[in-house]
Structure formats: C-alpha cells, structure tokens
C-alpha cells in the first residue's frame, strides 16, 4: 500500500504494547502466586491453587492461591495486630504513607496498566489513561484526608479491621476506592480481589510494602466466593465493604445481619442515558460510545438504557449505527483498540444468553458486520431497538457491550422511564437546555447524574447508589465517614430492659383511676383505630397500668406507609418552610411542658424535675433541627475536568423509625425531627414501654401545620412492626433503636430489597448528650448525596 492509499483508507495499523515487563513480574513471583499477608508472600495453608487466564488469548498466565479459612484467619490476625499502631500514627504520618502509595502507583504505572490489561482483557488505552491515573489520584486525595482527619472528623476514629471484596471490572481502581479511605481513616485491611483478576492487587500490595507501608496494614488474600465468604463471616472483622453483583450483596447483607459489622454495598445498575431532542447529537453519540462500550460495557454505572426523545430517535440511531461500524474490537494490548476482551468465558456466555433472550422477546438487534474476532473472549458492540420497558434486557444488568433503546415524548415520561428500575446508580442527561437538565437531574433516583457527559469519576466526588444499587458512598467526605465511627460509639452500654415488660391485653383498664383514654394510632394527620381492634396496656414501673395504646399491625403499617408515600410534597417544600413547622412544633410542645412531664413521670417513674428536663431537652432538639433544616447544604466539588460537581443532600423518602425506651419523648423526637427536617416522611413506632408521650404529641402535630402523612405514629410491638417496615418495598430506610434482637431482625428483613438501615445493636445512647444524640450523624442518616456533574466551556 502506498501513502496515498493509506490516507484514503485511514485504517489503523496495529500498535501493540509489550507485555514483557508484566510477564517478567509474574515469572519472578510465580508460576504460583501466593497471598500477600503481614508484609510478605505466604503460601496458601489450604494448599489449593487456581489458574489465572488471559481472556484475550485463553492462555494461563499463572496459578493463584485459593485462600481457605486458615489463610483468612492469618490475614485478619495480621491486620488486627497492625491496627493499633497504624491508628495511633498521627494523621500526618498516615498522610505520608498514602502520598507514598500515590507516588508508587505513578512509578509503576505502565507495569500496572499492562498487568491489568492482560489479566482483565481491557484495552491498554483505558488502563493506561483512565484506570491507573484515577488510582493515583485516589491515593493523593486520601493522603489529604489523612492529613486533615483530626480537624475535619473530630471525635471520630477508625472502625478497626476492614474486609474488602472487590469485582473484576476495575480491579486496581476498586482496590484504590476501598483501600485509600480505609487506610486514611486508620483502619487496616484484608482485601480479596475477584478470582479473574488478582494480579494488580498482589503487585500493589508488594509495591506498597516496598514503599514503606507497615506489615499487616494491607493484606491481600486471593480466592473465589468461598474465600470472600470466610472474610464476611469472620468474627474479628469490623466492617465489610463490597462491590459486585446485587445477588452476592444480598447474601452478604443476610450473613452480616445482627453481627454488628458495618456494611457498605456498591452493586449493579441499569443506568439510563437520556437524550432530549435539542441535544448535540454528535456529542451524544460519543457519549453513548463512552457510556456502554467503555470497558466492554462491564461497568456498574454503564449507560445501558438509551432513552431518546421520539422526534430524534431515528436520526440518533442512524448516527449511532454508523459510529458502531467504526469501533475496533480486538487485542487489548493494541493501543488502537476501542473494545477489548470480555473478562472470562462465563461472562461471555451470560452476555450471549441475555442477547438471545432479547431477540426472542422481539427486540431488533444491530451488530456491525465482522466487528469482533471470531476466536477468544470477544463480543461485538450491540444495539437493541424496539425494546419494551418490561422486557428482560431492559431490566436486567447485562454487564457487556449491549445497549437497549426506548423512546419517550415528554420530560416527565423520560423521568418515569429512567426511574422504572430496581437499581439507582447513575444517569446521563443530554440537552443543550441547562434549565431542563437541572430540572430533570434531581428527579432521577440515582446517586450520580452526568449532564452532557458520562462515566466521569473523581476521588473528591462521592460515588454510590440508591435502592438495589446498594448503600454507602466511595470518595469524598461522605466516603470517609464510611470508615469512621464516633469514638464514644465503642463504649455505649447495653440497653436496659424496661422495668415492666410491656404486655398486650384485651382486658380494659378503664376502671383504674389514672386512665383517661386509649390513644389511637396517628396516620395521615388523623387519629386512626388499629386494624386489629386490640389495645395494649402501658404500665408504670410499679406495675400500675397508666394507659392503653392501639395494637398496630402489618395493615396499619401499610396504611401509614401509603399516606407517607403520598405526602411527597414535604420533600419538595422549601427548607425555610420545614424550619418554620419545626419551630412551631417546639413552641407548642413548650407550652405543654408540665402536661408532657407528668405523662413521662407516670410511665417511667422519673421525678418531676427529671421529666421536665426531658421535655425541655425535646423542645431544644426541635429547635436544633429547625435550625438545621435550611443549613445542611451540599457542596460544590471542583473535579479536575471542566466540570462542577454539585453534591446535593437529598431526602431518602419514607423512613421507618423504631424509637428507644431510654428517653421516650426525647428519643422519639431526636430521631423524627432530623428525618423531617431533611424532607423525609416518617412512620414512627414509639417506645413500647412508654408510648404515651408520643401519642400525646398528636395534639402538638395537629396545631403545628405539619402536613398530614409526614409524621405517622403506629404503636405496638416494636420488633414486629419494625420488621414489617424493613420488608416494605416503599420504605427507603429503617432506623432501629430497641434491643439487639430487633436490630438483627431489621437487618435481616432488609435483605430482600437492600434497604438502608441504621441500628443501635442493642446499645443505649445518652439522648441528653448532644454529642451522641444530635447533629451531623443524624443528618447524614437522613439524607443521601447525589452528585450532579455539570460541564462548562465550549
Ligand atoms: P460477584 O458478585 O459474584 O463477585 C464479586 C466479588 O465477590 C468477587 O471478588 C467474588 O469472588 C466475591 N464473592 C462471590 N461470592 C461471594 C460470597 N458468597 N461471599 C463473599 N464474596 C463473594 O460477581 P461475578 O460473579 O463476578 O459477576 C456476576 C455478575 O455480577 C456480572 O455479570 C454483573 O452483572 C455483576 N457484577 C456487577 C459488578 C458491579 O460493579 N456492580 C461487578 C461485578 C459483577
């Protein structure tokens, strides 16, 4: 071919990267690669190994240790032994270590990029230009958090030993997202990479040790699901951080329920990519390429559902097909390749199966002719049109280079389609009308929204999902909190059993002098009789009955959730308006201090002075959250690209709250007030031993302009009702402050829909102590951060 012909055809020649240094590194440590535990290589006590394969050519790269229980024990023991000294280092010393890790990543950047590429099959262009630079950026950013920890997270300390289980789609980047904040906060780590992609984690651990990281601070145990499960079950692990499939996330939630382990889950997605008819179509096409064909579509936040406004659908699809024809699929180490290999034959089979289902369901498929090599683990870019929103391929995460397309007419329809998924990880919105994009972004139920862009990540901007995409955030300040706890939290005493065990009874106590009436439930701003027709007696500590409340059941909870769900106007009310209502509630409670104090006395046996103190503290707490209502603002991050990232604190929606016994009125309001102040609607279950202060509160609510349905109160068996709330699909979160059994039951019941939970593990807070009972922890629990990326410039 002469030069003229080459220019005419504009074909790419192969530009292969050498894998020599990466293979040398493997050879130096292999052919069997051991665990990296306590600062050195350790052969598996299990004596088991498995093969690690290069998906691009199907050839074995090396053997990897298959960790058993004893290997996990050794790693956890090493992490535990190292944790005290690591946590005692000054923030500055830890910052120096994290800084050294960032520098180390840069020093070894090419080796890490090539290792990643041959192990995972992703294009070297991506590992070199995206994954590895983001890894370094993450450690730099978190060196900063270590440096500032004492001043920015006062009164907080590390959780202890953290078990981290990561997937194969971004092996080294997921390591960085997990390890950097954990170490910055003073935790030590046992990390298990995915069985398909262990190499860069092992190399990282070795290089980190050489860069001065003390032995035991970062331990890497390799293996498959069983190894992961041994970490999850280990009794000396304080937190599990998991990224992977929703199915395994559920299993981990079930296994850790009631164990007291902290848990964050970053799970799957089926993220919408919304294109309005005034979008820059060429820009949108490039965005789609990035959204679904980056990393072979094996991205948890991949824009895998293309939603196009009807009028431009034909034009956009035509341009997209033309662009698909130019995508190059092939050898990952070829620098001119767009799409590399699928991670493993099992994943390829999964993609093929879902594509077959899509075709069988009547969707129309487009794949560029001859796009992918016939041999090896490759799959061509694939586009489905004529897709029904209820079809399998529109609902299930395919985790491959497969895009499904649907159309919409109006912005409302776009939002409804976008939210029509069990997931809620990310979304892209394309329009030249910034007003429209900023109107749509807050309505999308997901953790990240990219405007006229996609798949943007930065260590300063938290990443994480809503709903079945998991909970917890990685990156930024919110990500640091996932690895910290207030120092007093370790020292809380167990909750005391109420002096008199609450009993249900049909017998009326109306003959007893002290009784005035039976309190009903409070649902939708009105008093409601319990569905059961039963009531439960409330006793004073000396055994005298002091009143009766309704015996709420499953149906009452369902009714309360339904009205709470309908009271969505509260979430969009202005913060000023919410503050006004809370001030008004405080004012009305204050006016009834003596009445409430007497009620508390009768139920708890407290002195009048003590009971008055509780009411006064409750009034003060309402003031606190009236104050916070218009001050718990988000943040604006300046990401290194030409974007501003708006981190918005959004309400969760409907929160179920099971209130503590310790201080029946103060505990109830310490929890309900922050939830309401942040725009949530609440279904509260008052203390079963002393519910009358909460039921008396109906009168305060009736006179305080709180819209009906915002705060609903259902009395009855706390653990039973809290479990119903935890199982309910229309409740976004459950807070539980009863006993240890109830905490475990709520966590277990939340497994089905992966609801966010906040439980006390049977530990009693001091509700009078503002450090334990109000402020940022409560506001954080009442909100979730949504990061909206807004580009600027030409
Ligand atoms: P997976 O969820 O099984 O694996 C993720 C990690 O969890 C791996 O390190 C694995 O060894 C570990 N693991 C597996 N079973 C475990 C258990 N019982 N206890 C503790 N750890 C356990 O994901 P897999 O099988 O590799 O991929 C299956 C599907 O999951 C994909 O097709 C994709 O749809 C989804 N996925 C989603 C990811 C995301 O980032 N959202 C990442 C990886 C997979």
PDB file of C-alpha atoms and ligand atoms in Angstrom, residues 165-169 192-196 223-225 228-229 232 242-245 248 251-252 266-268 300 347 350 397 399, ligand 1:
ATOM      1  CA  UNK A 165     -14.263  -7.700  48.497  1.00  0.00           C
ATOM      2  CA  UNK A 166     -13.956  -6.326  45.003  1.00  0.00           C
ATOM      3  CA  UNK A 167     -15.016  -7.283  41.480  1.00  0.00           C
ATOM      4  CA  UNK A 168     -13.087  -7.854  38.295  1.00  0.00           C
ATOM      5  CA  UNK A 169     -14.259  -4.957  36.134  1.00  0.00           C
ATOM      6  CA  UNK A 192      -9.919 -10.103  48.352  1.00  0.00           C
ATOM      7  CA  UNK A 193      -9.691  -9.361  44.643  1.00  0.00           C
ATOM      8  CA  UNK A 194     -12.003 -11.138  42.209  1.00  0.00           C
ATOM      9  CA  UNK A 195     -10.786 -14.581  41.148  1.00  0.00           C
ATOM     10  CA  UNK A 196     -10.466 -13.499  37.496  1.00  0.00           C
ATOM     11  CA  UNK A 223      -9.596 -16.838  46.053  1.00  0.00           C
ATOM     12  CA  UNK A 224     -13.199 -17.086  44.960  1.00  0.00           C
ATOM     13  CA  UNK A 225     -16.585 -16.748  46.608  1.00  0.00           C
ATOM     14  CA  UNK A 228     -14.836 -13.942  50.310  1.00  0.00           C
ATOM     15  CA  UNK A 229     -17.456 -15.526  52.487  1.00  0.00           C
ATOM     16  CA  UNK A 232     -17.576 -11.857  55.646  1.00  0.00           C
ATOM     17  CA  UNK A 242     -18.307  -4.972  48.926  1.00  0.00           C
ATOM     18  CA  UNK A 243     -18.583  -4.158  45.250  1.00  0.00           C
ATOM     19  CA  UNK A 244     -20.116  -6.739  42.959  1.00  0.00           C
ATOM     20  CA  UNK A 245     -23.392  -8.299  41.959  1.00  0.00           C
ATOM     21  CA  UNK A 248     -23.941 -11.544  46.377  1.00  0.00           C
ATOM     22  CA  UNK A 251     -26.123 -12.687  50.612  1.00  0.00           C
ATOM     23  CA  UNK A 252     -23.569 -10.557  52.442  1.00  0.00           C
ATOM     24  CA  UNK A 266     -21.864  -0.987  45.751  1.00  0.00           C
ATOM     25  CA  UNK A 267     -23.933  -3.172  43.464  1.00  0.00           C
ATOM     26  CA  UNK A 268     -25.312  -3.341  39.997  1.00  0.00           C
ATOM     27  CA  UNK A 300     -21.702  -0.955  37.118  1.00  0.00           C
ATOM     28  CA  UNK A 347     -19.294 -13.744  31.466  1.00  0.00           C
ATOM     29  CA  UNK A 350     -24.003 -14.708  30.233  1.00  0.00           C
ATOM     30  CA  UNK A 397     -27.934  -5.878  34.104  1.00  0.00           C
ATOM     31  CA  UNK A 399     -22.703  -6.257  32.050  1.00  0.00           C
TER      32      UNK A 399
HETATM   33  P1  LIG B   1     -19.797 -11.495  42.111  1.00  0.00           P
HETATM   34  O1  LIG B   1     -20.669 -10.565  42.835  1.00  0.00           O
HETATM   35  O2  LIG B   1     -20.018 -12.950  42.265  1.00  0.00           O
HETATM   36  O3  LIG B   1     -18.269 -11.230  42.509  1.00  0.00           O
HETATM   37  C1  LIG B   1     -17.776 -10.059  43.091  1.00  0.00           C
HETATM   38  C2  LIG B   1     -16.785 -10.428  44.196  1.00  0.00           C
HETATM   39  O4  LIG B   1     -17.471 -11.106  45.249  1.00  0.00           O
HETATM   40  C3  LIG B   1     -15.669 -11.373  43.774  1.00  0.00           C
HETATM   41  O5  LIG B   1     -14.489 -10.996  44.439  1.00  0.00           O
HETATM   42  C4  LIG B   1     -16.153 -12.712  44.259  1.00  0.00           C
HETATM   43  O6  LIG B   1     -15.127 -13.630  44.495  1.00  0.00           O
HETATM   44  C5  LIG B   1     -16.821 -12.340  45.551  1.00  0.00           C
HETATM   45  N1  LIG B   1     -17.829 -13.284  46.043  1.00  0.00           N
HETATM   46  C6  LIG B   1     -18.579 -14.155  45.336  1.00  0.00           C
HETATM   47  N2  LIG B   1     -19.396 -14.845  46.155  1.00  0.00           N
HETATM   48  C7  LIG B   1     -19.163 -14.387  47.396  1.00  0.00           C
HETATM   49  C8  LIG B   1     -19.707 -14.697  48.678  1.00  0.00           C
HETATM   50  N3  LIG B   1     -20.665 -15.605  48.826  1.00  0.00           N
HETATM   51  N4  LIG B   1     -19.240 -14.037  49.753  1.00  0.00           N
HETATM   52  C9  LIG B   1     -18.299 -13.092  49.615  1.00  0.00           C
HETATM   53  N5  LIG B   1     -17.736 -12.774  48.438  1.00  0.00           N
HETATM   54  C10 LIG B   1     -18.175 -13.393  47.344  1.00  0.00           C
HETATM   55  O7  LIG B   1     -19.831 -11.121  40.592  1.00  0.00           O
HETATM   56  P2  LIG B   1     -19.472 -12.083  39.365  1.00  0.00           P
HETATM   57  O8  LIG B   1     -19.978 -13.456  39.545  1.00  0.00           O
HETATM   58  O9  LIG B   1     -18.034 -11.954  39.142  1.00  0.00           O
HETATM   59  O10 LIG B   1     -20.308 -11.408  38.212  1.00  0.00           O
HETATM   60  C11 LIG B   1     -21.671 -11.755  38.016  1.00  0.00           C
HETATM   61  C12 LIG B   1     -22.493 -10.551  37.636  1.00  0.00           C
HETATM   62  O11 LIG B   1     -22.446  -9.594  38.663  1.00  0.00           O
HETATM   63  C13 LIG B   1     -21.998  -9.796  36.414  1.00  0.00           C
HETATM   64  O12 LIG B   1     -22.458 -10.331  35.247  1.00  0.00           O
HETATM   65  C14 LIG B   1     -22.548  -8.441  36.671  1.00  0.00           C
HETATM   66  O13 LIG B   1     -23.872  -8.365  36.232  1.00  0.00           O
HETATM   67  C15 LIG B   1     -22.493  -8.297  38.155  1.00  0.00           C
HETATM   68  N6  LIG B   1     -21.330  -7.551  38.621  1.00  0.00           N
HETATM   69  C16 LIG B   1     -21.505  -6.259  38.991  1.00  0.00           C
HETATM   70  C17 LIG B   1     -20.426  -5.512  39.389  1.00  0.00           C
HETATM   71  C18 LIG B   1     -20.579  -4.102  39.784  1.00  0.00           C
HETATM   72  O14 LIG B   1     -19.598  -3.403  39.891  1.00  0.00           O
HETATM   73  N7  LIG B   1     -21.762  -3.641  40.032  1.00  0.00           N
HETATM   74  C19 LIG B   1     -19.071  -6.054  39.400  1.00  0.00           C
HETATM   75  C20 LIG B   1     -19.003  -7.441  39.056  1.00  0.00           C
HETATM   76  C21 LIG B   1     -20.100  -8.131  38.666  1.00  0.00           C
END
